[in-house]
PDB file of C-alpha atoms in Angstrom:
ATOM      1  CA  MET P 165     124.118 153.711  59.562  1.00 81.00           C
ATOM      2  CA  ALA P 166     125.570 152.930  56.158  1.00 88.00           C
ATOM      3  CA  LYS P 167     124.568 155.183  53.275  1.00 96.00           C
ATOM      4  CA  ILE P 168     122.828 153.395  50.405  1.00 97.00           C
ATOM      5  CA  PHE P 169     122.286 154.920  46.960  1.00 98.00           C
ATOM      6  CA  TYR P 170     119.553 154.036  44.485  1.00 98.00           C
ATOM      7  CA  ASP P 171     118.942 155.001  40.869  1.00 97.00           C
ATOM      8  CA  LYS P 172     116.946 158.051  41.966  1.00 96.00           C
ATOM      9  CA  ASP P 173     120.081 159.416  43.674  1.00 95.00           C
ATOM     10  CA  ILE P 174     122.380 158.999  40.671  1.00 97.00           C
ATOM     11  CA  ARG P 175     123.244 161.396  37.842  1.00 94.00           C
ATOM     12  CA  LEU P 176     123.839 159.215  34.776  1.00 95.00           C
ATOM     13  CA  GLU P 177     124.754 162.236  32.670  1.00 95.00           C
ATOM     14  CA  VAL P 178     128.266 162.297  34.174  1.00 95.00           C
ATOM     15  CA  LEU P 179     129.037 159.288  31.931  1.00 95.00           C
ATOM     16  CA  LYS P 180     126.543 159.689  29.097  1.00 88.00           C
ATOM     17  CA  GLU P 181     128.950 161.374  26.676  1.00 90.00           C
ATOM     18  CA  LYS P 182     131.958 159.390  27.891  1.00 96.00           C
ATOM     19  CA  LYS P 183     133.641 156.295  26.526  1.00 98.00           C
ATOM     20  CA  ILE P 184     133.876 153.417  28.968  1.00 98.00           C
ATOM     21  CA  ALA P 185     136.783 151.006  28.569  1.00 98.00           C
ATOM     22  CA  VAL P 186     136.296 147.621  30.233  1.00 98.00           C
ATOM     23  CA  ILE P 187     139.677 145.959  30.667  1.00 98.00           C
ATOM     24  CA  GLY P 188     139.353 142.188  30.620  1.00 97.00           C
ATOM     25  CA  TYR P 189     136.514 140.088  29.215  1.00 97.00           C
ATOM     26  CA  GLY P 190     136.218 137.345  31.808  1.00 96.00           C
ATOM     27  CA  SER P 191     133.392 136.660  34.236  1.00 93.00           C
ATOM     28  CA  GLN P 192     133.001 140.221  35.550  1.00 96.00           C
ATOM     29  CA  GLY P 193     134.240 142.043  32.459  1.00 97.00           C
ATOM     30  CA  ARG P 194     131.907 140.429  29.974  1.00 98.00           C
ATOM     31  CA  HIS P 195     128.756 140.684  32.030  1.00 98.00           C
ATOM     32  CA  GLN P 196     129.384 144.202  33.266  1.00 98.00           C
ATOM     33  CA  ALA P 197     130.197 145.363  29.726  1.00 98.00           C
ATOM     34  CA  LEU P 198     126.948 143.909  28.378  1.00 98.00           C
ATOM     35  CA  ASN P 199     124.921 145.580  31.131  1.00 98.00           C
ATOM     36  CA  ILE P 200     126.650 148.932  30.691  1.00 98.00           C
ATOM     37  CA  ARG P 201     126.059 148.882  26.938  1.00 98.00           C
ATOM     38  CA  ASP P 202     122.425 147.870  27.408  1.00 98.00           C
ATOM     39  CA  SER P 203     122.075 150.851  29.748  1.00 97.00           C
ATOM     40  CA  GLY P 204     122.930 153.140  26.840  1.00 96.00           C
ATOM     41  CA  PHE P 205     126.635 153.789  27.315  1.00 97.00           C
ATOM     42  CA  ASP P 206     129.505 153.648  24.831  1.00 97.00           C
ATOM     43  CA  VAL P 207     131.685 150.637  25.724  1.00 98.00           C
ATOM     44  CA  ILE P 208     134.948 149.319  24.305  1.00 98.00           C
ATOM     45  CA  ILE P 209     136.920 146.290  25.451  1.00 98.00           C
ATOM     46  CA  GLY P 210     140.619 146.123  26.298  1.00 98.00           C
ATOM     47  CA  GLN P 211     141.639 142.491  25.910  1.00 97.00           C
ATOM     48  CA  ARG P 212     144.608 140.527  24.577  1.00 95.00           C
ATOM     49  CA  GLU P 213     143.954 138.400  21.514  1.00 96.00           C
ATOM     50  CA  GLY P 214     142.554 134.959  22.202  1.00 96.00           C
ATOM     51  CA  LYS P 215     139.305 133.263  23.128  1.00 95.00           C
ATOM     52  CA  SER P 216     138.020 136.140  25.276  1.00 96.00           C
ATOM     53  CA  ALA P 217     138.724 138.701  22.553  1.00 97.00           C
ATOM     54  CA  GLU P 218     136.861 136.555  20.031  1.00 97.00           C
ATOM     55  CA  GLU P 219     133.900 136.286  22.390  1.00 97.00           C
ATOM     56  CA  ALA P 220     133.828 140.061  22.854  1.00 98.00           C
ATOM     57  CA  ARG P 221     133.760 140.610  19.104  1.00 98.00           C
ATOM     58  CA  LYS P 222     130.936 138.089  18.740  1.00 98.00           C
ATOM     59  CA  ASP P 223     129.068 140.121  21.359  1.00 98.00           C
ATOM     60  CA  GLY P 224     129.472 143.164  19.119  1.00 97.00           C
ATOM     61  CA  PHE P 225     132.207 145.079  20.936  1.00 98.00           C
ATOM     62  CA  GLU P 226     135.245 146.850  19.559  1.00 97.00           C
ATOM     63  CA  VAL P 227     138.249 145.005  20.988  1.00 98.00           C
ATOM     64  CA  ILE P 228     141.671 146.633  21.261  1.00 98.00           C
ATOM     65  CA  SER P 229     144.684 146.385  23.539  1.00 97.00           C
ATOM     66  CA  ALA P 230     144.431 147.460  27.165  1.00 97.00           C
ATOM     67  CA  SER P 231     146.816 150.320  26.440  1.00 98.00           C
ATOM     68  CA  ASP P 232     144.759 151.612  23.496  1.00 98.00           C
ATOM     69  CA  ALA P 233     141.515 151.163  25.439  1.00 98.00           C
ATOM     70  CA  ALA P 234     142.927 153.282  28.268  1.00 98.00           C
ATOM     71  CA  LYS P 235     143.876 155.943  25.730  1.00 98.00           C
ATOM     72  CA  LYS P 236     140.363 156.058  24.271  1.00 98.00           C
ATOM     73  CA  GLY P 237     138.462 155.584  27.508  1.00 98.00           C
ATOM     74  CA  ASP P 238     137.259 158.209  29.970  1.00 98.00           C
ATOM     75  CA  LEU P 239     136.320 155.613  32.591  1.00 98.00           C
ATOM     76  CA  ILE P 240     138.738 152.667  32.588  1.00 98.00           C
ATOM     77  CA  ILE P 241     137.317 149.691  34.491  1.00 98.00           C
ATOM     78  CA  LEU P 242     139.847 147.058  35.490  1.00 98.00           C
ATOM     79  CA  THR P 243     138.081 143.678  35.755  1.00 97.00           C
ATOM     80  CA  VAL P 244     141.016 141.265  35.412  1.00 96.00           C
ATOM     81  CA  PRO P 245     141.955 139.058  38.423  1.00 92.00           C
ATOM     82  CA  ASP P 246     143.859 140.713  41.281  1.00 91.00           C
ATOM     83  CA  GLU P 247     147.117 138.994  40.378  1.00 91.00           C
ATOM     84  CA  LEU P 248     147.083 140.633  36.921  1.00 94.00           C
ATOM     85  CA  HIS P 249     146.304 144.181  38.064  1.00 95.00           C
ATOM     86  CA  GLU P 250     149.926 145.249  38.445  1.00 95.00           C
ATOM     87  CA  SER P 251     151.112 144.039  35.025  1.00 95.00           C
ATOM     88  CA  VAL P 252     148.003 145.202  33.134  1.00 97.00           C
ATOM     89  CA  TYR P 253     148.112 148.620  34.791  1.00 97.00           C
ATOM     90  CA  LYS P 254     151.737 149.032  33.713  1.00 97.00           C
ATOM     91  CA  GLU P 255     150.617 148.497  30.112  1.00 96.00           C
ATOM     92  CA  MET P 256     148.020 151.237  30.437  1.00 97.00           C
ATOM     93  CA  MET P 257     149.492 153.754  32.851  1.00 96.00           C
ATOM     94  CA  ASN P 258     150.974 156.187  30.334  1.00 97.00           C
ATOM     95  CA  ASN P 259     147.568 156.510  28.669  1.00 97.00           C
ATOM     96  CA  ILE P 260     145.595 157.168  31.862  1.00 97.00           C
ATOM     97  CA  THR P 261     145.947 160.924  31.663  1.00 97.00           C
ATOM     98  CA  GLU P 262     144.649 163.896  33.629  1.00 97.00           C
ATOM     99  CA  GLY P 263     140.937 163.901  34.431  1.00 97.00           C
ATOM    100  CA  LYS P 264     140.301 160.273  33.543  1.00 98.00           C
ATOM    101  CA  THR P 265     138.806 157.788  35.975  1.00 98.00           C
ATOM    102  CA  LEU P 266     140.286 154.441  36.951  1.00 98.00           C
ATOM    103  CA  GLY P 267     137.749 151.966  38.293  1.00 98.00           C
ATOM    104  CA  VAL P 268     138.362 148.691  40.080  1.00 98.00           C
ATOM    105  CA  CYS P 269     135.994 145.982  41.308  1.00 97.00           C
ATOM    106  CA  HIS P 270     138.096 145.131  44.358  1.00 95.00           C
ATOM    107  CA  GLY P 271     140.434 147.466  46.210  1.00 96.00           C
ATOM    108  CA  PHE P 272     143.286 145.019  46.901  1.00 96.00           C
ATOM    109  CA  SER P 273     145.752 146.293  44.295  1.00 96.00           C
ATOM    110  CA  ILE P 274     145.188 149.947  45.213  1.00 97.00           C
ATOM    111  CA  LEU P 275     145.271 149.449  48.982  1.00 96.00           C
ATOM    112  CA  TYR P 276     148.452 147.377  48.897  1.00 95.00           C
ATOM    113  CA  GLY P 277     150.286 149.569  46.407  1.00 94.00           C
ATOM    114  CA  LEU P 278     150.410 147.246  43.406  1.00 95.00           C
ATOM    115  CA  ILE P 279     148.859 150.128  41.505  1.00 96.00           C
ATOM    116  CA  LYS P 280     150.093 153.641  42.254  1.00 96.00           C
ATOM    117  CA  PRO P 281     147.769 155.983  40.356  1.00 97.00           C
ATOM    118  CA  PRO P 282     148.822 159.532  39.482  1.00 96.00           C
ATOM    119  CA  GLU P 283     147.293 162.326  41.541  1.00 97.00           C
ATOM    120  CA  ASP P 284     145.470 163.943  38.605  1.00 98.00           C
ATOM    121  CA  ILE P 285     142.880 161.197  38.014  1.00 98.00           C
ATOM    122  CA  ASP P 286     139.844 159.887  39.856  1.00 98.00           C
ATOM    123  CA  VAL P 287     140.126 156.419  41.391  1.00 98.00           C
ATOM    124  CA  VAL P 288     136.887 154.636  42.308  1.00 98.00           C
ATOM    125  CA  MET P 289     135.470 151.224  43.038  1.00 98.00           C
ATOM    126  CA  ILE P 290     132.243 149.418  42.317  1.00 98.00           C
ATOM    127  CA  ALA P 291     132.334 145.965  43.889  1.00 97.00           C
ATOM    128  CA  PRO P 292     129.337 143.827  42.854  1.00 96.00           C
ATOM    129  CA  LYS P 293     128.388 141.338  45.549  1.00 92.00           C
ATOM    130  CA  ALA P 294     127.858 138.460  43.120  1.00 91.00           C
ATOM    131  CA  PRO P 295     129.656 136.596  40.326  1.00 93.00           C
ATOM    132  CA  GLY P 296     129.570 138.091  36.834  1.00 95.00           C
ATOM    133  CA  PRO P 297     126.851 135.785  35.428  1.00 96.00           C
ATOM    134  CA  THR P 298     124.537 136.802  38.276  1.00 97.00           C
ATOM    135  CA  VAL P 299     125.266 140.478  37.582  1.00 97.00           C
ATOM    136  CA  ARG P 300     123.986 139.814  34.066  1.00 98.00           C
ATOM    137  CA  SER P 301     121.046 137.496  34.804  1.00 97.00           C
ATOM    138  CA  THR P 302     119.552 139.760  37.473  1.00 97.00           C
ATOM    139  CA  TYR P 303     119.934 142.781  35.188  1.00 98.00           C
ATOM    140  CA  ILE P 304     118.101 140.983  32.366  1.00 98.00           C
ATOM    141  CA  GLY P 305     115.407 140.041  34.858  1.00 97.00           C
ATOM    142  CA  GLY P 306     114.809 143.692  35.710  1.00 97.00           C
ATOM    143  CA  SER P 307     116.684 143.721  38.996  1.00 96.00           C
ATOM    144  CA  GLY P 308     120.373 143.725  39.915  1.00 97.00           C
ATOM    145  CA  VAL P 309     122.906 142.746  42.547  1.00 97.00           C
ATOM    146  CA  PRO P 310     123.953 145.014  45.417  1.00 97.00           C
ATOM    147  CA  SER P 311     127.341 146.691  45.046  1.00 97.00           C
ATOM    148  CA  ALA P 312     129.719 148.575  47.288  1.00 97.00           C
ATOM    149  CA  VAL P 313     131.000 151.978  46.137  1.00 98.00           C
ATOM    150  CA  ALA P 314     134.129 153.770  47.292  1.00 98.00           C
ATOM    151  CA  VAL P 315     136.288 156.702  46.243  1.00 98.00           C
ATOM    152  CA  TYR P 316     140.043 156.462  46.716  1.00 98.00           C
ATOM    153  CA  GLN P 317     140.932 159.670  44.898  1.00 98.00           C
ATOM    154  CA  ASP P 318     138.661 162.520  43.786  1.00 98.00           C
ATOM    155  CA  TYR P 319     140.532 164.792  41.401  1.00 98.00           C
ATOM    156  CA  THR P 320     137.592 166.125  39.396  1.00 97.00           C
ATOM    157  CA  GLY P 321     135.105 166.537  42.235  1.00 97.00           C
ATOM    158  CA  GLU P 322     132.734 164.090  40.503  1.00 97.00           C
ATOM    159  CA  ALA P 323     134.405 160.792  41.359  1.00 98.00           C
ATOM    160  CA  LEU P 324     131.524 159.510  43.495  1.00 98.00           C
ATOM    161  CA  GLN P 325     128.896 160.360  40.902  1.00 97.00           C
ATOM    162  CA  LYS P 326     130.936 158.653  38.163  1.00 98.00           C
ATOM    163  CA  ALA P 327     131.247 155.530  40.294  1.00 98.00           C
ATOM    164  CA  LEU P 328     127.532 155.562  41.086  1.00 98.00           C
ATOM    165  CA  ALA P 329     126.672 155.968  37.399  1.00 98.00           C
ATOM    166  CA  TRP P 330     128.814 152.906  36.666  1.00 98.00           C
ATOM    167  CA  GLY P 331     127.035 151.023  39.448  1.00 98.00           C
ATOM    168  CA  SER P 332     123.657 152.062  38.097  1.00 98.00           C
ATOM    169  CA  ALA P 333     124.657 150.984  34.590  1.00 98.00           C
ATOM    170  CA  ILE P 334     125.294 147.412  35.752  1.00 98.00           C
ATOM    171  CA  GLY P 335     121.941 147.325  37.577  1.00 98.00           C
ATOM    172  CA  SER P 336     123.018 147.827  41.175  1.00 98.00           C
ATOM    173  CA  GLY P 337     121.140 151.100  41.563  1.00 98.00           C
ATOM    174  CA  ARG P 338     117.907 149.137  41.283  1.00 98.00           C
ATOM    175  CA  VAL P 339     118.584 147.301  44.547  1.00 97.00           C
ATOM    176  CA  GLY P 340     121.125 149.453  46.379  1.00 98.00           C
ATOM    177  CA  ILE P 341     124.748 150.602  46.295  1.00 98.00           C
ATOM    178  CA  ILE P 342     126.295 150.819  49.764  1.00 98.00           C
ATOM    179  CA  GLU P 343     129.017 153.380  50.477  1.00 98.00           C
ATOM    180  CA  THR P 344     132.291 152.136  51.934  1.00 98.00           C
ATOM    181  CA  THR P 345     136.026 152.843  51.738  1.00 97.00           C
ATOM    182  CA  PHE P 346     138.786 150.961  49.960  1.00 97.00           C
ATOM    183  CA  THR P 347     140.215 149.845  53.291  1.00 97.00           C
ATOM    184  CA  GLU P 348     136.887 148.641  54.667  1.00 97.00           C
ATOM    185  CA  GLU P 349     135.968 146.798  51.471  1.00 96.00           C
ATOM    186  CA  VAL P 350     139.281 144.985  51.206  1.00 97.00           C
ATOM    187  CA  GLU P 351     139.632 144.019  54.849  1.00 97.00           C
ATOM    188  CA  THR P 352     136.032 142.860  55.321  1.00 97.00           C
ATOM    189  CA  ASP P 353     136.046 141.035  51.976  1.00 95.00           C
ATOM    190  CA  LEU P 354     139.224 139.135  52.835  1.00 97.00           C
ATOM    191  CA  PHE P 355     137.968 138.388  56.343  1.00 98.00           C
ATOM    192  CA  GLY P 356     134.618 137.089  55.093  1.00 97.00           C
ATOM    193  CA  GLU P 357     136.208 134.887  52.432  1.00 96.00           C
ATOM    194  CA  ILE P 358     138.788 133.378  54.778  1.00 97.00           C
ATOM    195  CA  THR P 359     136.802 132.880  57.968  1.00 98.00           C
ATOM    196  CA  VAL P 360     133.244 132.242  56.758  1.00 97.00           C
ATOM    197  CA  LEU P 361     132.286 132.122  53.107  1.00 95.00           C
ATOM    198  CA  CYS P 362     135.093 130.061  51.590  1.00 96.00           C
ATOM    199  CA  GLY P 363     137.658 128.911  54.135  1.00 97.00           C
ATOM    200  CA  GLY P 364     135.391 128.578  57.161  1.00 97.00           C
ATOM    201  CA  VAL P 365     132.491 126.866  55.409  1.00 97.00           C
ATOM    202  CA  ALA P 366     134.743 124.476  53.470  1.00 97.00           C
ATOM    203  CA  GLU P 367     136.611 123.393  56.590  1.00 97.00           C
ATOM    204  CA  LEU P 368     133.371 123.034  58.579  1.00 97.00           C
ATOM    205  CA  ILE P 369     131.875 120.818  55.869  1.00 98.00           C
ATOM    206  CA  LYS P 370     134.983 118.649  55.679  1.00 97.00           C
ATOM    207  CA  ALA P 371     135.224 118.358  59.459  1.00 97.00           C
ATOM    208  CA  GLY P 372     131.594 117.221  59.749  1.00 98.00           C
ATOM    209  CA  PHE P 373     131.882 114.792  56.832  1.00 98.00           C
ATOM    210  CA  ASN P 374     135.128 113.246  58.084  1.00 98.00           C
ATOM    211  CA  THR P 375     133.815 112.935  61.653  1.00 98.00           C
ATOM    212  CA  LEU P 376     130.847 110.864  60.451  1.00 98.00           C
ATOM    213  CA  VAL P 377     132.935 108.729  58.088  1.00 98.00           C
ATOM    214  CA  ASP P 378     135.569 108.086  60.755  1.00 98.00           C
ATOM    215  CA  ALA P 379     132.762 106.944  63.074  1.00 98.00           C
ATOM    216  CA  GLY P 380     131.694 104.314  60.536  1.00 98.00           C
ATOM    217  CA  TYR P 381     128.802 105.978  58.724  1.00 98.00           C
ATOM    218  CA  GLN P 382     128.389 105.674  54.950  1.00 97.00           C
ATOM    219  CA  PRO P 383     130.258 108.449  53.105  1.00 97.00           C
ATOM    220  CA  GLU P 384     127.249 109.001  50.863  1.00 96.00           C
ATOM    221  CA  ILE P 385     124.946 109.669  53.825  1.00 97.00           C
ATOM    222  CA  ALA P 386     127.599 111.887  55.435  1.00 97.00           C
ATOM    223  CA  TYR P 387     127.862 113.882  52.205  1.00 97.00           C
ATOM    224  CA  PHE P 388     124.130 114.548  52.099  1.00 95.00           C
ATOM    225  CA  GLU P 389     123.929 115.542  55.758  1.00 96.00           C
ATOM    226  CA  CYS P 390     127.012 117.796  55.864  1.00 97.00           C
ATOM    227  CA  CYS P 391     127.338 119.167  52.328  1.00 97.00           C
ATOM    228  CA  ASN P 392     124.464 118.652  49.903  1.00 94.00           C
ATOM    229  CA  GLU P 393     121.779 120.092  52.167  1.00 95.00           C
ATOM    230  CA  LEU P 394     123.804 123.237  52.811  1.00 96.00           C
ATOM    231  CA  LYS P 395     122.304 124.925  49.742  1.00 94.00           C
ATOM    232  CA  LEU P 396     118.799 124.544  51.181  1.00 95.00           C
ATOM    233  CA  ILE P 397     119.871 126.266  54.387  1.00 97.00           C
ATOM    234  CA  VAL P 398     121.789 129.046  52.609  1.00 96.00           C
ATOM    235  CA  ASP P 399     118.808 129.751  50.345  1.00 96.00           C
ATOM    236  CA  LEU P 400     116.581 130.187  53.406  1.00 97.00           C
ATOM    237  CA  ILE P 401     119.075 132.547  55.021  1.00 97.00           C
ATOM    238  CA  TYR P 402     119.546 134.492  51.781  1.00 93.00           C
ATOM    239  CA  SER P 403     115.829 134.991  51.254  1.00 95.00           C
ATOM    240  CA  GLY P 404     114.870 135.960  54.796  1.00 97.00           C
ATOM    241  CA  GLY P 405     117.765 135.981  57.238  1.00 97.00           C
ATOM    242  CA  LEU P 406     118.709 133.605  60.036  1.00 97.00           C
ATOM    243  CA  GLU P 407     115.300 133.748  61.704  1.00 97.00           C
ATOM    244  CA  ASN P 408     113.657 132.720  58.444  1.00 97.00           C
ATOM    245  CA  MET P 409     115.923 129.677  58.382  1.00 97.00           C
ATOM    246  CA  TRP P 410     115.082 128.761  61.991  1.00 97.00           C
ATOM    247  CA  TYR P 411     111.365 129.194  61.248  1.00 97.00           C
ATOM    248  CA  SER P 412     111.589 126.956  58.186  1.00 97.00           C
ATOM    249  CA  VAL P 413     113.482 123.966  59.592  1.00 96.00           C
ATOM    250  CA  SER P 414     112.065 121.383  61.988  1.00 97.00           C
ATOM    251  CA  ASN P 415     111.822 122.031  65.722  1.00 97.00           C
ATOM    252  CA  THR P 416     114.382 119.285  66.232  1.00 97.00           C
ATOM    253  CA  ALA P 417     116.849 121.004  63.905  1.00 97.00           C
ATOM    254  CA  GLU P 418     116.159 124.413  65.453  1.00 97.00           C
ATOM    255  CA  TYR P 419     116.602 123.143  69.019  1.00 97.00           C
ATOM    256  CA  GLY P 420     119.848 121.357  68.233  1.00 97.00           C
ATOM    257  CA  GLY P 421     121.216 124.240  66.219  1.00 97.00           C
ATOM    258  CA  ARG P 422     120.298 127.045  68.604  1.00 97.00           C
ATOM    259  CA  VAL P 423     121.246 125.233  71.810  1.00 97.00           C
ATOM    260  CA  TYR P 424     124.280 123.178  70.794  1.00 97.00           C
ATOM    261  CA  GLY P 425     125.653 125.010  67.762  1.00 96.00           C
ATOM    262  CA  LYS P 426     127.574 127.281  70.115  1.00 95.00           C
ATOM    263  CA  ALA P 427     129.423 124.241  71.454  1.00 95.00           C
ATOM    264  CA  ILE P 428     130.998 123.865  67.990  1.00 95.00           C
ATOM    265  CA  ILE P 429     131.514 127.515  67.034  1.00 95.00           C
ATOM    266  CA  ASP P 430     132.625 128.632  70.474  1.00 95.00           C
ATOM    267  CA  ASP P 431     134.711 131.487  71.841  1.00 95.00           C
ATOM    268  CA  SER P 432     137.914 129.802  70.679  1.00 96.00           C
ATOM    269  CA  VAL P 433     136.705 130.099  67.087  1.00 96.00           C
ATOM    270  CA  LYS P 434     135.904 133.763  67.653  1.00 96.00           C
ATOM    271  CA  GLU P 435     139.417 134.270  69.022  1.00 97.00           C
ATOM    272  CA  ASN P 436     140.832 132.653  65.891  1.00 97.00           C
ATOM    273  CA  MET P 437     138.706 135.010  63.821  1.00 97.00           C
ATOM    274  CA  LYS P 438     139.992 138.020  65.750  1.00 97.00           C
ATOM    275  CA  ASP P 439     143.555 136.832  65.147  1.00 98.00           C
ATOM    276  CA  MET P 440     142.836 136.527  61.426  1.00 98.00           C
ATOM    277  CA  LEU P 441     141.323 140.024  61.348  1.00 97.00           C
ATOM    278  CA  ASP P 442     144.468 141.374  63.028  1.00 98.00           C
ATOM    279  CA  PHE P 443     146.561 139.501  60.451  1.00 97.00           C
ATOM    280  CA  ILE P 444     144.602 141.138  57.625  1.00 97.00           C
ATOM    281  CA  ARG P 445     144.498 144.645  59.117  1.00 97.00           C
ATOM    282  CA  SER P 446     148.234 144.630  59.781  1.00 97.00           C
ATOM    283  CA  GLY P 447     148.892 144.177  56.068  1.00 96.00           C
ATOM    284  CA  ARG P 448     150.650 140.843  56.614  1.00 96.00           C
ATOM    285  CA  TYR P 449     148.038 138.880  54.687  1.00 96.00           C
ATOM    286  CA  GLY P 450     148.303 141.347  51.802  1.00 95.00           C
ATOM    287  CA  ARG P 451     152.076 140.936  51.693  1.00 95.00           C
ATOM    288  CA  ASP P 452     151.655 137.159  51.881  1.00 96.00           C
ATOM    289  CA  MET P 453     149.201 137.218  48.973  1.00 95.00           C
ATOM    290  CA  ILE P 454     151.436 139.467  46.853  1.00 94.00           C
ATOM    291  CA  LEU P 455     154.389 137.107  47.416  1.00 95.00           C
ATOM    292  CA  GLU P 456     152.180 134.188  46.378  1.00 95.00           C
ATOM    293  CA  GLN P 457     151.169 136.027  43.199  1.00 92.00           C
ATOM    294  CA  ARG P 458     154.795 136.748  42.350  1.00 92.00           C
ATOM    295  CA  THR P 459     155.797 133.098  42.785  1.00 93.00           C
ATOM    296  CA  ASP P 460     153.203 131.876  40.260  1.00 92.00           C
ATOM    297  CA  MET P 461     150.691 130.858  42.959  1.00 93.00           C
ATOM    298  CA  ASN P 462     152.845 127.818  43.756  1.00 95.00           C
ATOM    299  CA  GLN P 463     151.510 127.267  47.281  1.00 95.00           C
ATOM    300  CA  LEU P 464     147.905 127.536  46.078  1.00 95.00           C
ATOM    301  CA  LYS P 465     148.608 125.043  43.288  1.00 95.00           C
ATOM    302  CA  ARG P 466     150.070 122.626  45.828  1.00 96.00           C
ATOM    303  CA  TYR P 467     146.946 122.832  47.979  1.00 95.00           C
ATOM    304  CA  ARG P 468     144.760 122.242  44.929  1.00 95.00           C
ATOM    305  CA  GLU P 469     146.632 119.044  44.184  1.00 95.00           C
ATOM    306  CA  LEU P 470     146.510 117.877  47.801  1.00 93.00           C
ATOM    307  CA  GLU P 471     142.763 118.402  48.198  1.00 95.00           C
ATOM    308  CA  LYS P 472     141.252 117.608  44.799  1.00 92.00           C
ATOM    309  CA  ASP P 473     141.042 113.856  45.470  1.00 93.00           C
ATOM    310  CA  GLU P 474     139.794 113.959  49.065  1.00 96.00           C
ATOM    311  CA  LEU P 475     137.031 111.462  49.852  1.00 96.00           C
ATOM    312  CA  ILE P 476     134.360 114.161  50.071  1.00 96.00           C
ATOM    313  CA  GLU P 477     135.155 115.233  46.497  1.00 96.00           C
ATOM    314  CA  VAL P 478     135.118 111.660  45.164  1.00 95.00           C
ATOM    315  CA  VAL P 479     131.836 110.823  46.907  1.00 96.00           C
ATOM    316  CA  GLY P 480     130.228 114.111  45.901  1.00 95.00           C
ATOM    317  CA  LYS P 481     131.072 113.675  42.226  1.00 93.00           C
ATOM    318  CA  LYS P 482     129.715 110.117  42.233  1.00 93.00           C
ATOM    319  CA  LEU P 483     126.443 111.186  43.839  1.00 93.00           C
ATOM    320  CA  ARG P 484     125.976 114.177  41.555  1.00 91.00           C
ATOM    321  CA  ASP P 485     126.522 111.975  38.503  1.00 91.00           C
ATOM    322  CA  MET P 486     124.211 109.237  39.759  1.00 90.00           C
ATOM    323  CA  MET P 487     121.397 111.424  41.026  1.00 83.00           C
ATOM    324  CA  LYS P 488     121.687 114.437  38.705  1.00 75.00           C
ATOM    325  CA  ILE P 489     122.003 116.861  41.632  1.00 66.00           C
TER     326      ILE P 489
END
C-alpha cells in the first residue's frame, strides 16, 4: 500500500527560515511560487530577462539570474521544461553548494543523467498531478492537487521532510502527497502519457472520428460523438471512478461499453502497451527523447505541422467558434 502524507505529518519548520529559489516563471513556476509565498515562505525567482521576469516582478517577487538564485537559495526548485534542465543546471551548478537542496517537478533529467548532482546536497522531487494554474486555483479555493514525493539523494538526513514541506506549501498536503521513487515516477508518467492520457486518447479519438467520416457520416456529428462528449465522461470518472461513470450514463451506453469495449481495446492493445513499457524501462525512450531535445525537437515540430490541419481539428475549431463550446 502506498504511503500518503498529509499536512499533519509534515514539519514546515525545516523550511521556515530558509530561502526558496524557484527557477523558471512559467506555468508551474509562477503558480507554485505564489502558493509557497502565500504559505509564509521566503521566495525568490531565478529567471532570464523577458516577459516572464516582468510578470514575476509585477507579482512582487525579487527576480535575479538562475545562478544568483541558486547562490541565495537553500531549496532550489527547478520548474523549467525538461529540455532546459541540463543547460539551466549548468548555469547554477557551481552555486549549489554543500547542504543545499535541489528540487525537481519531474525526475526525467535526474534519472537519465542530464543532471549529475554532487553528493553533498539533497535531491528531491515534488510532482504535482495537475497543470500550474490548477495548482494555484485549488490552493486559493482552500484545497490543493495531489503530488508525488521522492528522494533521490539524502545528504542532510532531512531530505524527505524538506520535500514534504515544499509539497505542503503548494497545497498538496491538504489532499495527499504519495510517496514514490524517481524511477517509478518517471517510468509511470511516461507510460501514462504515451499509452493513455495523451497518445492513446488522441489516437482513439481520431480513429473513431475518421471511421465515422469515412463511412459517410457528417464530420460535425462525428466530432460530437467521438471528441466533444469526452469531457463529460472524464468528469464523471474523475469525480467518482469508472463505476460512477457507468452508473451515470444510459443503460444502452453502459451495455455497449462494458460488453463490446473490449473488442476495441483487446489483448493486442495490452501487448502493445507492454512493449511500450519495456521500451521505457530499458532507457531507450529516454535516450530517444534526449536526442530529440538536442536536435531542436525537429521530429516533434514535423508532427505538429503534419497534424495541425487534420479534418478533426478544422471541424472542431468551426464548431467551437459557432457554438461557443
